[in-house]
Amino acid sequence: MAVPRPTMLHPNSSSTSSTAPLLRYKPNLMALSQVPPYTASMSEEAFFNSLVLFTGAFGLPLRRPLTVGERVIPLKRLYELVTGMGGWRRVSELGRWPMVAMNVGLDPATAMATLASLYHTILHPYEQFFQHRVPPE
């Protein structure tokens, strides 16, 4: 069985909105149905494993650790902070990425853009699917 390949859309393309993730791909619906949803009681490891299964359903392998420079990004903490502030869209509209970077222990000057991009590409689809029941594209 062929693994679906993500397609990168240009950020200024008219075929993508400012709230749609830049990567678009067709998920494996059977694999997607096996992904445990986020719960506040999940450990960091359980959250990461859920995220690995979710991204894997789209043919996007996720490996640990995700870093900014030498610092590991605490993905569960990042997810909880952003969703607690209203989600990717709200954090972006209000320019709160520097605050998010500081709260996950990263330097806003060097990590802000990377965190926003990483969240938009990987965690925003997860947020949309599990919190807002937005079906994958």
mmCIF file of C-alpha atoms in Angstrom:
data_model
loop_
_atom_site.group_PDB
_atom_site.id
_atom_site.type_symbol
_atom_site.label_atom_id
_atom_site.label_comp_id
_atom_site.label_asym_id
_atom_site.label_seq_id
_atom_site.Cartn_x
_atom_site.Cartn_y
_atom_site.Cartn_z
ATOM 1 C CA MET A 1 0.000 0.000 0.000
ATOM 2 C CA ALA A 2 1.401 3.381 -0.982
ATOM 3 C CA VAL A 3 1.939 5.948 1.740
ATOM 4 C CA PRO A 4 0.225 9.259 0.982
ATOM 5 C CA ARG A 5 2.668 12.098 0.436
ATOM 6 C CA PRO A 6 2.016 15.513 1.915
ATOM 7 C CA THR A 7 1.856 18.406 -0.492
ATOM 8 C CA MET A 8 3.300 21.749 0.533
ATOM 9 C CA LEU A 9 1.158 24.684 -0.429
ATOM 10 C CA HIS A 10 2.733 28.092 -0.774
ATOM 11 C CA PRO A 11 1.717 30.290 2.192
ATOM 12 C CA ASN A 12 0.505 33.047 -0.161
ATOM 13 C CA SER A 13 -1.460 30.681 -2.376
ATOM 14 C CA SER A 14 -5.125 31.493 -2.808
ATOM 15 C CA SER A 15 -5.916 27.792 -2.321
ATOM 16 C CA THR A 16 -5.162 27.968 1.387
ATOM 17 C CA SER A 17 -6.649 30.144 4.089
ATOM 18 C CA SER A 18 -4.664 31.703 6.919
ATOM 19 C CA THR A 19 -6.158 29.175 9.331
ATOM 20 C CA ALA A 20 -5.633 26.020 7.259
ATOM 21 C CA PRO A 21 -2.505 23.990 7.921
ATOM 22 C CA LEU A 22 0.087 24.316 5.167
ATOM 23 C CA LEU A 23 0.341 20.552 4.739
ATOM 24 C CA ARG A 24 -2.648 18.878 3.135
ATOM 25 C CA TYR A 25 -2.981 15.148 2.675
ATOM 26 C CA LYS A 26 -5.560 12.406 2.712
ATOM 27 C CA PRO A 27 -5.552 10.439 5.969
ATOM 28 C CA ASN A 28 -5.785 6.714 6.422
ATOM 29 C CA LEU A 29 -9.225 6.721 8.082
ATOM 30 C CA MET A 30 -8.745 3.310 9.690
ATOM 31 C CA ALA A 31 -5.498 4.471 11.310
ATOM 32 C CA LEU A 32 -7.116 7.768 12.322
ATOM 33 C CA SER A 33 -9.933 5.917 14.105
ATOM 34 C CA GLN A 34 -7.320 4.223 16.314
ATOM 35 C CA VAL A 35 -5.868 7.469 17.681
ATOM 36 C CA PRO A 36 -6.696 8.048 21.349
ATOM 37 C CA PRO A 37 -7.974 11.618 21.836
ATOM 38 C CA TYR A 38 -6.248 14.097 24.101
ATOM 39 C CA THR A 39 -7.201 14.097 27.782
ATOM 40 C CA ALA A 40 -5.759 16.367 30.460
ATOM 41 C CA SER A 41 -4.689 13.320 32.478
ATOM 42 C CA MET A 42 -2.486 11.962 29.658
ATOM 43 C CA SER A 43 1.197 11.714 30.401
ATOM 44 C CA GLU A 44 3.644 13.475 28.083
ATOM 45 C CA GLU A 45 4.496 10.040 26.654
ATOM 46 C CA ALA A 46 0.836 9.112 26.040
ATOM 47 C CA PHE A 47 0.235 12.502 24.391
ATOM 48 C CA PHE A 48 3.272 12.038 22.152
ATOM 49 C CA ASN A 49 2.138 8.510 21.219
ATOM 50 C CA SER A 50 -1.342 9.848 20.337
ATOM 51 C CA LEU A 51 0.268 12.553 18.220
ATOM 52 C CA VAL A 52 2.519 9.981 16.488
ATOM 53 C CA LEU A 53 -0.529 7.892 15.577
ATOM 54 C CA PHE A 54 -2.431 10.976 14.416
ATOM 55 C CA THR A 55 0.352 12.269 12.168
ATOM 56 C CA GLY A 56 1.078 8.713 11.006
ATOM 57 C CA ALA A 57 -2.507 8.434 9.755
ATOM 58 C CA PHE A 58 -1.578 11.260 7.365
ATOM 59 C CA GLY A 59 1.690 9.642 6.294
ATOM 60 C CA LEU A 60 3.705 12.218 8.232
ATOM 61 C CA PRO A 61 6.160 10.416 10.526
ATOM 62 C CA LEU A 62 6.871 12.186 13.790
ATOM 63 C CA ARG A 63 10.080 11.436 15.614
ATOM 64 C CA ARG A 64 11.341 12.528 18.964
ATOM 65 C CA PRO A 65 12.748 14.845 20.029
ATOM 66 C CA LEU A 66 11.440 17.967 18.366
ATOM 67 C CA THR A 67 13.808 20.746 19.257
ATOM 68 C CA VAL A 68 14.513 24.432 18.889
ATOM 69 C CA GLY A 69 18.274 24.685 18.910
ATOM 70 C CA GLU A 70 19.300 22.296 21.662
ATOM 71 C CA ARG A 71 16.064 22.614 23.665
ATOM 72 C CA VAL A 72 13.402 19.914 23.441
ATOM 73 C CA ILE A 73 9.906 21.282 22.806
ATOM 74 C CA PRO A 74 7.464 19.994 25.444
ATOM 75 C CA LEU A 75 4.639 19.166 23.025
ATOM 76 C CA LYS A 76 1.933 18.434 25.594
ATOM 77 C CA ARG A 77 2.712 21.664 27.458
ATOM 78 C CA LEU A 78 2.715 23.583 24.166
ATOM 79 C CA TYR A 79 -0.638 22.060 23.184
ATOM 80 C CA GLU A 80 -2.199 22.809 26.572
ATOM 81 C CA LEU A 81 -0.955 26.403 26.587
ATOM 82 C CA VAL A 82 -2.183 27.187 23.091
ATOM 83 C CA THR A 83 -5.559 25.491 23.483
ATOM 84 C CA GLY A 84 -5.940 27.153 26.900
ATOM 85 C CA MET A 85 -5.449 30.534 25.202
ATOM 86 C CA GLY A 86 -8.128 29.771 22.622
ATOM 87 C CA GLY A 87 -6.208 27.741 20.049
ATOM 88 C CA TRP A 88 -3.749 28.417 17.228
ATOM 89 C CA ARG A 89 -5.938 30.965 15.489
ATOM 90 C CA ARG A 90 -6.539 33.088 18.606
ATOM 91 C CA VAL A 91 -2.898 32.962 19.746
ATOM 92 C CA SER A 92 -1.815 34.043 16.272
ATOM 93 C CA GLU A 93 -4.399 36.822 15.972
ATOM 94 C CA LEU A 94 -3.430 38.235 19.369
ATOM 95 C CA GLY A 95 0.330 37.849 18.812
ATOM 96 C CA ARG A 96 0.818 35.649 21.861
ATOM 97 C CA TRP A 97 3.550 33.394 20.472
ATOM 98 C CA PRO A 98 6.287 35.164 22.489
ATOM 99 C CA MET A 99 4.312 34.416 25.681
ATOM 100 C CA VAL A 100 3.856 30.801 24.586
ATOM 101 C CA ALA A 101 7.598 30.450 23.908
ATOM 102 C CA MET A 102 8.465 31.813 27.354
ATOM 103 C CA ASN A 103 5.940 29.496 29.033
ATOM 104 C CA VAL A 104 7.457 26.402 27.449
ATOM 105 C CA GLY A 105 10.937 27.507 28.500
ATOM 106 C CA LEU A 106 12.202 28.803 25.157
ATOM 107 C CA ASP A 107 13.644 32.163 24.134
ATOM 108 C CA PRO A 108 10.892 34.061 22.295
ATOM 109 C CA ALA A 109 13.433 35.825 20.064
ATOM 110 C CA THR A 110 14.704 32.537 18.631
ATOM 111 C CA ALA A 111 11.774 30.155 19.121
ATOM 112 C CA MET A 112 8.598 32.119 18.400
ATOM 113 C CA ALA A 113 8.404 31.540 14.635
ATOM 114 C CA THR A 114 9.470 27.903 14.932
ATOM 115 C CA LEU A 115 6.852 27.179 17.608
ATOM 116 C CA ALA A 116 4.092 28.874 15.626
ATOM 117 C CA SER A 117 5.047 26.955 12.487
ATOM 118 C CA LEU A 118 5.393 23.618 14.293
ATOM 119 C CA TYR A 119 2.071 24.102 16.049
ATOM 120 C CA HIS A 120 0.325 25.073 12.816
ATOM 121 C CA THR A 121 1.714 22.109 10.898
ATOM 122 C CA ILE A 122 1.390 19.342 13.509
ATOM 123 C CA LEU A 123 -0.651 20.329 16.550
ATOM 124 C CA HIS A 124 -3.299 22.551 14.928
ATOM 125 C CA PRO A 125 -4.775 19.681 12.866
ATOM 126 C CA TYR A 126 -4.808 17.566 16.062
ATOM 127 C CA GLU A 127 -6.518 20.430 17.925
ATOM 128 C CA GLN A 128 -9.103 20.871 15.162
ATOM 129 C CA PHE A 129 -9.869 17.177 14.939
ATOM 130 C CA PHE A 130 -10.188 16.407 18.634
ATOM 131 C CA GLN A 131 -11.493 19.675 20.067
ATOM 132 C CA HIS A 132 -13.656 20.995 17.271
ATOM 133 C CA ARG A 133 -14.434 17.786 15.383
ATOM 134 C CA VAL A 134 -13.250 19.329 12.131
ATOM 135 C CA PRO A 135 -12.822 16.399 9.738
ATOM 136 C CA PRO A 136 -9.399 15.970 8.142
ATOM 137 C CA GLU A 137 -9.046 17.076 4.547
#
